[in-house]
mmCIF file of C-alpha atoms in Angstrom:
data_model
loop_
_atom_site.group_PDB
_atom_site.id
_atom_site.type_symbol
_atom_site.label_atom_id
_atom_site.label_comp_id
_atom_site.label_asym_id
_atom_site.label_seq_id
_atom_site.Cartn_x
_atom_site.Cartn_y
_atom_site.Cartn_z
ATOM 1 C CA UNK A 1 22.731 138.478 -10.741
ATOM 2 C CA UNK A 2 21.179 140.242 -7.635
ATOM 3 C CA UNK A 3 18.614 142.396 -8.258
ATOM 4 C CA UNK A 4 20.635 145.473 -6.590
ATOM 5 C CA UNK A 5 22.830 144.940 -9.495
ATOM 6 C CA UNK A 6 20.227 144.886 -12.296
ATOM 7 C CA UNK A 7 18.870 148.082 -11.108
ATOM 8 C CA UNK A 8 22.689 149.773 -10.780
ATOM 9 C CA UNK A 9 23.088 148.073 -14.676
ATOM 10 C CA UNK A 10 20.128 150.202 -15.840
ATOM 11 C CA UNK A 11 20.401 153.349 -14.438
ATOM 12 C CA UNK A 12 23.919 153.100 -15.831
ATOM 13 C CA UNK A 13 22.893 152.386 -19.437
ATOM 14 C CA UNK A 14 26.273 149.837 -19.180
ATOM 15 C CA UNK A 15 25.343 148.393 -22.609
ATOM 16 C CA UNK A 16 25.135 151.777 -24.294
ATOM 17 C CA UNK A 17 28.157 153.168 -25.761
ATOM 18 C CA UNK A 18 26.892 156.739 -25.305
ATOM 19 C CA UNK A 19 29.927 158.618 -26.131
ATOM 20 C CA UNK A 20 31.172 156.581 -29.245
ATOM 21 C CA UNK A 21 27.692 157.133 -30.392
ATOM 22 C CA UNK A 22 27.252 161.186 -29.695
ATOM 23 C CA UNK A 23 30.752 161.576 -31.647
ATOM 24 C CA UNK A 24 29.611 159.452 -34.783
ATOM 25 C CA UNK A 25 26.326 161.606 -34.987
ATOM 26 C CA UNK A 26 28.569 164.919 -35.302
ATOM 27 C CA UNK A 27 29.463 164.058 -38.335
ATOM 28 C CA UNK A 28 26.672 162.557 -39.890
ATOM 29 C CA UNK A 29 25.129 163.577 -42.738
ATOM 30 C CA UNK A 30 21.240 164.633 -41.945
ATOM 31 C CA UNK A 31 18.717 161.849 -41.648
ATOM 32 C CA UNK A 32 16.983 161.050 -44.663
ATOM 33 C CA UNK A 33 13.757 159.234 -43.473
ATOM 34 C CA UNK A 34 12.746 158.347 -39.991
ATOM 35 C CA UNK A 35 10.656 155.140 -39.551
ATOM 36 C CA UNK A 36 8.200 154.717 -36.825
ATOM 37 C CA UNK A 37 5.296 152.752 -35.727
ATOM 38 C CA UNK A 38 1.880 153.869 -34.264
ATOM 39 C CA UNK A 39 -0.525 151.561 -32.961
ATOM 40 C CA UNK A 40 -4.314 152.108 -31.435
ATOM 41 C CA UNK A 41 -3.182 150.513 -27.770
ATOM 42 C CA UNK A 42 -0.969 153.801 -28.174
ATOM 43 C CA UNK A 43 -2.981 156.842 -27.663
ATOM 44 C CA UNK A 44 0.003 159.212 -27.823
ATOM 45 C CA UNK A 45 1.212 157.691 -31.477
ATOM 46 C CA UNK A 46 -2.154 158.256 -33.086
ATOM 47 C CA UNK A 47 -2.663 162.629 -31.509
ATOM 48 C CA UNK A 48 1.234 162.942 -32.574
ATOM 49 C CA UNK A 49 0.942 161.683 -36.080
ATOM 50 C CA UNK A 50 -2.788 163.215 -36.463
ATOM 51 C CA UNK A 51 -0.789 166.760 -35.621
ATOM 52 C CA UNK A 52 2.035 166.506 -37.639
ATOM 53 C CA UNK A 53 4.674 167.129 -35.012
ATOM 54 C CA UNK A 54 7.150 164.982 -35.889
ATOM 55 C CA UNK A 55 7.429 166.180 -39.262
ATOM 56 C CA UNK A 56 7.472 169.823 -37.897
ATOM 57 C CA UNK A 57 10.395 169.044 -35.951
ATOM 58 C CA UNK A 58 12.280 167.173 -38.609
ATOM 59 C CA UNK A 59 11.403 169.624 -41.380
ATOM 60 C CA UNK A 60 14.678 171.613 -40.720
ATOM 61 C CA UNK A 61 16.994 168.570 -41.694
ATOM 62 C CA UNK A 62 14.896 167.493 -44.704
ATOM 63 C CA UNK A 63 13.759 164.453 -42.367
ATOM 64 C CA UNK A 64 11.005 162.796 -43.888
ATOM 65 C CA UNK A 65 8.555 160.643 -41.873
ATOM 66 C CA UNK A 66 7.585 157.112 -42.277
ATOM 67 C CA UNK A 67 4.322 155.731 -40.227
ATOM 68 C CA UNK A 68 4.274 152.067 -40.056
ATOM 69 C CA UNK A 69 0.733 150.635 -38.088
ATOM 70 C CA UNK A 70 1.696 147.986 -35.588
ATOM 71 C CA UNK A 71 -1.493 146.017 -35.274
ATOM 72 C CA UNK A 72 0.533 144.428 -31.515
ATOM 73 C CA UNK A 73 3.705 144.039 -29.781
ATOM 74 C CA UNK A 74 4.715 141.103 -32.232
ATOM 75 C CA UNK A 75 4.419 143.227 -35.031
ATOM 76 C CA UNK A 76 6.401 146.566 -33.577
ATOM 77 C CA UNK A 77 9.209 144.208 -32.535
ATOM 78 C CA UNK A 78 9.202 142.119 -35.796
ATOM 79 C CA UNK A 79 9.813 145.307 -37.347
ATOM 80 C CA UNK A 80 12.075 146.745 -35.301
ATOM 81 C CA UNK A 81 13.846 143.215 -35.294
ATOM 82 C CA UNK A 82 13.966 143.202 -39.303
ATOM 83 C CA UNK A 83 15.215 147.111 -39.690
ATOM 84 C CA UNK A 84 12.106 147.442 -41.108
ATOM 85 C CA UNK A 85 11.602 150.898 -38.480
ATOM 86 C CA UNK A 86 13.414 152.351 -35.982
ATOM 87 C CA UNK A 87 11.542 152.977 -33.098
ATOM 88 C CA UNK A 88 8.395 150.951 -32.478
ATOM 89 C CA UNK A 89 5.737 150.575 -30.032
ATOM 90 C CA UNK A 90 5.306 147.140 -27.470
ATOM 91 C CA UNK A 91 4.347 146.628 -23.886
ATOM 92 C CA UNK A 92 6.993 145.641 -21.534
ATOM 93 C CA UNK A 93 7.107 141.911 -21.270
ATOM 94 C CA UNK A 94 6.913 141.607 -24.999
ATOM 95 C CA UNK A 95 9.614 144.068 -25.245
ATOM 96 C CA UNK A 96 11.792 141.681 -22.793
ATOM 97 C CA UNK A 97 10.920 138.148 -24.784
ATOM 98 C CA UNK A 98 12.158 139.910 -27.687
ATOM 99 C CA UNK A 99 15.247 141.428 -26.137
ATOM 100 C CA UNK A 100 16.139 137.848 -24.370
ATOM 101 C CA UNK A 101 15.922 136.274 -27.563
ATOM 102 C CA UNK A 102 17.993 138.445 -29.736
ATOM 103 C CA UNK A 103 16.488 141.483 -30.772
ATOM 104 C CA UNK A 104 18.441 144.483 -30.207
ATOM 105 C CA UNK A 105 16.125 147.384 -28.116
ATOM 106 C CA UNK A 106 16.337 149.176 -25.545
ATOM 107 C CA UNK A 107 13.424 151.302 -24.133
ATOM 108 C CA UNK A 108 14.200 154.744 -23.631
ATOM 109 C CA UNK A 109 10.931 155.936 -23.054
ATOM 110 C CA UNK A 110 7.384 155.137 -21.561
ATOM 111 C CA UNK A 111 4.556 156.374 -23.472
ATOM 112 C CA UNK A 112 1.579 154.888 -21.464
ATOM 113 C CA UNK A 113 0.536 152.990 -18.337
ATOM 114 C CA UNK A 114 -2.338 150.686 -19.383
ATOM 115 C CA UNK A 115 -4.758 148.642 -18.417
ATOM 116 C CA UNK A 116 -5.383 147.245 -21.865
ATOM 117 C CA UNK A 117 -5.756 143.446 -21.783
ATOM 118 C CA UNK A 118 -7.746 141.499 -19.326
ATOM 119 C CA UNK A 119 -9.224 137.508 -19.990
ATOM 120 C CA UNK A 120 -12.799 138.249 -22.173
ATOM 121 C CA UNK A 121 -15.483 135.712 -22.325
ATOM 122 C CA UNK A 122 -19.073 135.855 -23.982
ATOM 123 C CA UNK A 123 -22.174 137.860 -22.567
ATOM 124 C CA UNK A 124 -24.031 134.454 -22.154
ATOM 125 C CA UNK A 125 -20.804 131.949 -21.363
ATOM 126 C CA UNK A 126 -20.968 129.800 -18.903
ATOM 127 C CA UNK A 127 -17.252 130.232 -17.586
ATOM 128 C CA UNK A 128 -16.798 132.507 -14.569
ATOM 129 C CA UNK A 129 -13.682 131.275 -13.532
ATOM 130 C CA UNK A 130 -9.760 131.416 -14.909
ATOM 131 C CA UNK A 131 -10.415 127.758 -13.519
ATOM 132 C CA UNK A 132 -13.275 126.953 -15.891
ATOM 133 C CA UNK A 133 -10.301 127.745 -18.641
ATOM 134 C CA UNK A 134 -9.190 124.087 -18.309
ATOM 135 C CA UNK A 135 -9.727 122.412 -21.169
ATOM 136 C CA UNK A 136 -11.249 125.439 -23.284
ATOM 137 C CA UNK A 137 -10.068 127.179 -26.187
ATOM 138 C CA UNK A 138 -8.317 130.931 -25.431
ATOM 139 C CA UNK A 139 -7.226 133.113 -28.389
ATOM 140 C CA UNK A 140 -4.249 135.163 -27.527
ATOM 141 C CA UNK A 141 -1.904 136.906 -30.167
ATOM 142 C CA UNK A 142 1.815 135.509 -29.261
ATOM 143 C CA UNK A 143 4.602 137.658 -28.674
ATOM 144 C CA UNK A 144 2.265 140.507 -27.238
ATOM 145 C CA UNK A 145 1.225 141.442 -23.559
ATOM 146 C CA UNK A 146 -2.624 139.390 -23.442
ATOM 147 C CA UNK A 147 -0.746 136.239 -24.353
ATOM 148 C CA UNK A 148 1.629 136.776 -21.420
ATOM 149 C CA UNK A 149 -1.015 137.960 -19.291
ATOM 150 C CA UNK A 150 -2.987 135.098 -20.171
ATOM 151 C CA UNK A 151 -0.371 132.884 -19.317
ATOM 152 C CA UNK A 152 0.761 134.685 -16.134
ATOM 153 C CA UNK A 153 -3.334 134.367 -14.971
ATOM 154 C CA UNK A 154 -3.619 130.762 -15.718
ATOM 155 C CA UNK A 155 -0.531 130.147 -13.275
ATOM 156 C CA UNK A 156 -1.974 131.659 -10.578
ATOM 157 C CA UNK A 157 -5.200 129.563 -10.928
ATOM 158 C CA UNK A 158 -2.484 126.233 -10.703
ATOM 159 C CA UNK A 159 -2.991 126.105 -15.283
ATOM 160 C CA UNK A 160 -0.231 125.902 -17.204
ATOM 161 C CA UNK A 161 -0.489 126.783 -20.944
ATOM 162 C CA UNK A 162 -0.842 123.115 -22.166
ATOM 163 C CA UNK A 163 -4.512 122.757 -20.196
ATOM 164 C CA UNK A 164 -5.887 125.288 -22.376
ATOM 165 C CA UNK A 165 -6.358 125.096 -26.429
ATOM 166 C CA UNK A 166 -4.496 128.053 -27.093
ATOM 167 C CA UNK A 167 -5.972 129.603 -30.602
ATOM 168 C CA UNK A 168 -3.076 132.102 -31.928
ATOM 169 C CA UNK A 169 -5.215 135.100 -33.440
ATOM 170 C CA UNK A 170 -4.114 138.921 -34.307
ATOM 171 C CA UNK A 171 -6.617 140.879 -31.617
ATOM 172 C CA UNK A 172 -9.169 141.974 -33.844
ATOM 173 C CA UNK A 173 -9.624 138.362 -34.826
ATOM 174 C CA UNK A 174 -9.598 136.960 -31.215
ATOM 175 C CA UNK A 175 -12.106 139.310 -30.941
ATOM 176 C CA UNK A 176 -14.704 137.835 -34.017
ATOM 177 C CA UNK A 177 -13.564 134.690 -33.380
ATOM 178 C CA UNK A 178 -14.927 135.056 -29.170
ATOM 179 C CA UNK A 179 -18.141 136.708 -31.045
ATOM 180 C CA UNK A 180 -18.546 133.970 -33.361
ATOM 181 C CA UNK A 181 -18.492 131.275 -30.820
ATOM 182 C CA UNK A 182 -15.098 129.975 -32.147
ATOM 183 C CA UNK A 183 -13.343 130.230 -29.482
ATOM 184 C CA UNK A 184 -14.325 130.192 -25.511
ATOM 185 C CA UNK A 185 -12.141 133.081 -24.485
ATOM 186 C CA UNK A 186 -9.840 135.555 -25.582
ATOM 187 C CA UNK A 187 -6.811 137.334 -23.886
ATOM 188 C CA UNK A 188 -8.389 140.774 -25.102
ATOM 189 C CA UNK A 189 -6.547 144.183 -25.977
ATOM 190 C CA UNK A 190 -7.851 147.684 -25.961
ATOM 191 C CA UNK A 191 -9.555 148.834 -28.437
ATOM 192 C CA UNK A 192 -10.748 145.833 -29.322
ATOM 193 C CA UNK A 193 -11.397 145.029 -26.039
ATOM 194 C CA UNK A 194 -13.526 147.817 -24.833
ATOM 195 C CA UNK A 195 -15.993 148.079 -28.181
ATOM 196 C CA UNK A 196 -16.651 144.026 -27.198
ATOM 197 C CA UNK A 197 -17.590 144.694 -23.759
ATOM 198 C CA UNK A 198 -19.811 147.938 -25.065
ATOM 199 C CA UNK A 199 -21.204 146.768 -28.116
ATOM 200 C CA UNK A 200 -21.176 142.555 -27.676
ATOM 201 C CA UNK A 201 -21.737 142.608 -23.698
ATOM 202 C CA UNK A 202 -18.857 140.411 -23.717
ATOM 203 C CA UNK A 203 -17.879 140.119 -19.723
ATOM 204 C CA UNK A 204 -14.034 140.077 -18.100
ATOM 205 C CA UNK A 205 -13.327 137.536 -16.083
ATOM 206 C CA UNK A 206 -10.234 138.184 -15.201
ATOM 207 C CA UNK A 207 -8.710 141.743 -14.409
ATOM 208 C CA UNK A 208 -5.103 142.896 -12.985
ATOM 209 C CA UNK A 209 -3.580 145.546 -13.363
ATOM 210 C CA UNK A 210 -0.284 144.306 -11.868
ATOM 211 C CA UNK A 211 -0.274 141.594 -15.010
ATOM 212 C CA UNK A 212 -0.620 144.628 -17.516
ATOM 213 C CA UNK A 213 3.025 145.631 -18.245
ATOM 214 C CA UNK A 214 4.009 149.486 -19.331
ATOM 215 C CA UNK A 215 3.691 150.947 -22.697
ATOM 216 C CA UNK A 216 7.582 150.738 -23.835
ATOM 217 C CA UNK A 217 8.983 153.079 -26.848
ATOM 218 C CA UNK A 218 12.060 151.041 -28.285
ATOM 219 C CA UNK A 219 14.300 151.800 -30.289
ATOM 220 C CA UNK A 220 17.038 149.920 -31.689
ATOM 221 C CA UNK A 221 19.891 149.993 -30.081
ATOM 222 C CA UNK A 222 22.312 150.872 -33.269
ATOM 223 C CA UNK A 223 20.070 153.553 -33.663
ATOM 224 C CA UNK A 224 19.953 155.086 -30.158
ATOM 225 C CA UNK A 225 23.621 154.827 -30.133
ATOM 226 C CA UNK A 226 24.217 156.436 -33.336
ATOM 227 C CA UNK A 227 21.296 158.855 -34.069
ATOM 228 C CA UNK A 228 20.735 160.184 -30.349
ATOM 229 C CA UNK A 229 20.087 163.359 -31.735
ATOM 230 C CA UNK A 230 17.017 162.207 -33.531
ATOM 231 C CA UNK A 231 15.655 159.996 -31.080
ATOM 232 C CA UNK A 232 15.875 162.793 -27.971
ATOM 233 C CA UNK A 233 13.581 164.795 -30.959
ATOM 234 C CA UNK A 234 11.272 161.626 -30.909
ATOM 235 C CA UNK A 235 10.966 161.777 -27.581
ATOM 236 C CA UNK A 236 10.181 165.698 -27.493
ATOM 237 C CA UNK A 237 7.311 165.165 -29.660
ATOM 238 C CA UNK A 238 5.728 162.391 -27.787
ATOM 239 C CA UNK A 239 6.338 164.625 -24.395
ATOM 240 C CA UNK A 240 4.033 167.499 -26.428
ATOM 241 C CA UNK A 241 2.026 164.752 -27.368
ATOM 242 C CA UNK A 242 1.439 163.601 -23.601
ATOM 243 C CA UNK A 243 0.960 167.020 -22.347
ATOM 244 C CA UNK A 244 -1.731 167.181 -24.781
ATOM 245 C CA UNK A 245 -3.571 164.677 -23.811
ATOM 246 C CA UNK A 246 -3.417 165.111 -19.954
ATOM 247 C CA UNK A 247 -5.049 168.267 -21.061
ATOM 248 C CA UNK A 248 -7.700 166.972 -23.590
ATOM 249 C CA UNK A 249 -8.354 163.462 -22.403
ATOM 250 C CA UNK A 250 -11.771 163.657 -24.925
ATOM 251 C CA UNK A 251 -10.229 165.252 -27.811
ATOM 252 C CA UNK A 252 -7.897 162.168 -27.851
ATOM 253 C CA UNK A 253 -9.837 159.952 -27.591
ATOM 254 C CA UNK A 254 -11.802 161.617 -30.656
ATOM 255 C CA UNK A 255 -8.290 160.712 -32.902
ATOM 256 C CA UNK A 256 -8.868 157.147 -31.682
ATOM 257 C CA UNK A 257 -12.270 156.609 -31.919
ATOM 258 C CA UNK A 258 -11.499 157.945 -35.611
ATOM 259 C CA UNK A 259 -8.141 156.258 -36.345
ATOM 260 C CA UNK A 260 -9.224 153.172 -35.127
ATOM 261 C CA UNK A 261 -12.935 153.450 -36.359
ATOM 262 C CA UNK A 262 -14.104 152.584 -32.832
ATOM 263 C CA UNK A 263 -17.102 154.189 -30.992
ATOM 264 C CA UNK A 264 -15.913 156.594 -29.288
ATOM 265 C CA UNK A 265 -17.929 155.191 -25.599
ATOM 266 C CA UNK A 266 -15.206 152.365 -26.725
ATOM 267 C CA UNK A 267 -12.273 155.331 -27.143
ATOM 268 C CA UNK A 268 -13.052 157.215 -23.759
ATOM 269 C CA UNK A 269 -13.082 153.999 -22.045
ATOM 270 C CA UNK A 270 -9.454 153.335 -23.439
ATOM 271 C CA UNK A 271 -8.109 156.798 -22.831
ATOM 272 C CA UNK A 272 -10.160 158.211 -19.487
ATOM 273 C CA UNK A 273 -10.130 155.053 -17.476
ATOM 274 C CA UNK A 274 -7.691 152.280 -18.704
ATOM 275 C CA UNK A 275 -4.612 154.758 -19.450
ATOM 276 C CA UNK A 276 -2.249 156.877 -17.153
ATOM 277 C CA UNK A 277 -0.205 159.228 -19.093
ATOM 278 C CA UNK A 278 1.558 160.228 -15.668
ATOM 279 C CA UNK A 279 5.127 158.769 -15.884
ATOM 280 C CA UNK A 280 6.984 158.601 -18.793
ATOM 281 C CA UNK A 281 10.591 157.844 -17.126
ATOM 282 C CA UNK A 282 11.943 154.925 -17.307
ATOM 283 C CA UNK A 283 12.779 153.896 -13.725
ATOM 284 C CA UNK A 284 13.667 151.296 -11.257
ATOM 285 C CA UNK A 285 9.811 151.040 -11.117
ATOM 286 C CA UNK A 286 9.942 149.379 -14.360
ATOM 287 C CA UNK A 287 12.617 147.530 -14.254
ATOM 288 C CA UNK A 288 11.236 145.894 -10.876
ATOM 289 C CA UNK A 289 7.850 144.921 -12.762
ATOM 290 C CA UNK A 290 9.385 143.098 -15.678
ATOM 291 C CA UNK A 291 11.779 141.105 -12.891
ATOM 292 C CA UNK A 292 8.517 140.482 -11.097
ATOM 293 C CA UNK A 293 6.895 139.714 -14.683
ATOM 294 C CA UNK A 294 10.428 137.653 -16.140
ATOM 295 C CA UNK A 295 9.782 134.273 -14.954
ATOM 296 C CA UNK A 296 7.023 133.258 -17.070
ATOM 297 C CA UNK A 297 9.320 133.449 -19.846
ATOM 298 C CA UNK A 298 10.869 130.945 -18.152
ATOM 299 C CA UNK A 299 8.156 128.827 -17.131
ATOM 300 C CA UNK A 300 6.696 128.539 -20.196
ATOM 301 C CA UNK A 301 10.216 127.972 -22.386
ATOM 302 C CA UNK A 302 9.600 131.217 -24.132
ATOM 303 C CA UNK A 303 13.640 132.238 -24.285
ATOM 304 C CA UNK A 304 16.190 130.422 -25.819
ATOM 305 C CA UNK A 305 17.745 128.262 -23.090
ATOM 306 C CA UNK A 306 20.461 129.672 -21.009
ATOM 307 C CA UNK A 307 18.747 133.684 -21.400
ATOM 308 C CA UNK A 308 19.692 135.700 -18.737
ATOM 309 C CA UNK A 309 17.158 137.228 -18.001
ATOM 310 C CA UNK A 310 18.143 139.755 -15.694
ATOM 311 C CA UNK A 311 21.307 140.844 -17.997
ATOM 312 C CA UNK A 312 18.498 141.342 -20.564
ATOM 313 C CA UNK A 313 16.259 143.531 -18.268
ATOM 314 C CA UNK A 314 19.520 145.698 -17.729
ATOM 315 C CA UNK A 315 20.555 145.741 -21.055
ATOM 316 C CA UNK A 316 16.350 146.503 -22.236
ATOM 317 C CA UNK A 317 15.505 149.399 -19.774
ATOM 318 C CA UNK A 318 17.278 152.825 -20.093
ATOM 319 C CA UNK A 319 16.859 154.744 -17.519
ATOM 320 C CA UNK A 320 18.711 157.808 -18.168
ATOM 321 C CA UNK A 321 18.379 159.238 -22.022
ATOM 322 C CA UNK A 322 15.086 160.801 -22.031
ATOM 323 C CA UNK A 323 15.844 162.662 -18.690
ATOM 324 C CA UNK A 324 16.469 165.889 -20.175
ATOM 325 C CA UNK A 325 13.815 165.588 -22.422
ATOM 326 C CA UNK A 326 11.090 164.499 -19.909
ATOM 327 C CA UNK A 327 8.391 167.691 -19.701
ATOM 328 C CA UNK A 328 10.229 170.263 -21.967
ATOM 329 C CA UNK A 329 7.039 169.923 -24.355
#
């Protein structure tokens, strides 16, 4: 499929049944509870839930609020895979791996454009290299943007993810176990990330910001197609959450360094100079990073054989719901 026609796919929503959906919610009863995830490598989740906004917009329907932490991507789309929530937090790439392989999303919304993983190595390691990798053990959590990053680095040093000892660690782990001396890197993740640097000297090797895909709000796609509604409120609160921010950058990062019991040096690193609240849209923008991005999944066997990749790319990115949403905060 050319890439003229993946772009045309998601600025048409094709896979959404829009209108089907818009008539069903009509005549729906009220929503009883609303599940959600918020996460620390999402700035936005932490000042919305801290506020109460959700539940101030859903208090007219009787809506209650569920908060779920997502401690990564892999968790957020485990849950979202499972029914366990119904919109969830992931960056980009993880979002597509999960999409390719089954899981129902789609993405109408962009809540952050990080620069929250990079390849971490001790203060006093010897390694200065992504070619001094070779042969080392990395911890990276799968499923989640640092292990794809990771991955996506090594190739473009000539490694391949069999010349490293991959160590599979949650990020706050990676993090003790790079610390402890149990591991020789670690495909690091903001917060965690920053406090290491600050508080461990722990040095970055490797930085690039082209290799950090977008924050991506997904929803499930049952759920966007049925409860449209609800998620266009969702996506109202995060805007007043965003505008927030832009215009307290410190404050936020305050709720961080407090919901993720972080310095907050550590949280104003995260929010001031690793996160651009600019651009919330989904766009062809996006769409062209994760085609850019896609072929490590590839690579690497990481979908089920036969994925297409660039139907799921389409099918993942939806460009046109949270247009009329986008700045009414």
């Amino acid at each position: 499929m050319k890439r003229r026609t993946i772009l045309q796919l998601a600025a048409s929503g094709a896979t959404l049944a829009a209108l089907p959906g818009l008539t069903r919610a009509a005549a729906q009863a009220p929503l009883k509870e609303l599940r959600l995830d918020y996460a620390y490598y999402s700035p936005t989740s932490l000042v919305l839930r801290r506020f109460g906004w959700l539940e101030e917009a859903f208090k007219p329907d009787g809506t209650s609020i569920k908060w779920v932490l997502s401690a990564g991507s892999n968790r957020a789309l485990e849950y979202l895979n499972a029914n366990s929530i119904d919109i969830g937090s992931s960056a980009g790439l993880a979002a597509l791996l999960a999409r390719a392989n089954g899981n129902p999303i789609r993405a109408p919304y962009i809540f952050s454009r990080p620069e929250w993983t990079a390849l971490v190595v001790r203060k006093d390691s010897p390694i200065r290299s992504l070619a001094d990798l070779k042969g080392k053990k990395v911890a990276a959590t799968k499923g989640t943007d640092p292990y794809l990053f990771l991955l996506r680095a090594l190739k473009t040093a000539g490694l391949k993810r069999g010349d490293i000892e991959h160590v599979s660690l949650q990020h706050a782990d990676g993090r003790a176990a790079l610390e402890q001396g149990k591991v020789d890197a670690w495909a690091g993740l903001d917060p965690h990330m920053a406090a290491s640097e600050l508080e461990a000297g722990s040095r970055l090797i490797y930085r690039n910001v082209a290799f950090n895909t977008y924050g991506f709000l997904n929803v499930r796609e049952e759920f966007l197609a049925s409860r449209p509604a609800e998620v266009g409120k969702v996506i109202q609160a995060y805007e007043r959450a965003r505008a927030w921010i832009r215009a307290n950058p410190a404050e936020a990062a305050k709720i961080l360094s407090e919901e993720a019991k972080v310095s907050l040096p550590v949280a104003l690193l995260q929010v001031k100079l690793r996160s651009d609240f600019s651009n919330p849209q989904p766009s062809n923008e996006h769409v062209k990073a994760l085609l850019v991005a896609a072929p490590i999944l590839v690579d690497e066997a990481l979908v089920k054989p036969g994925a297409d990749l660039n139907r799921a790319i389409a099918d993942l990115v939806d460009t046109r719901f949270a247009a009329p949403f986008i700045g009414k905060a």
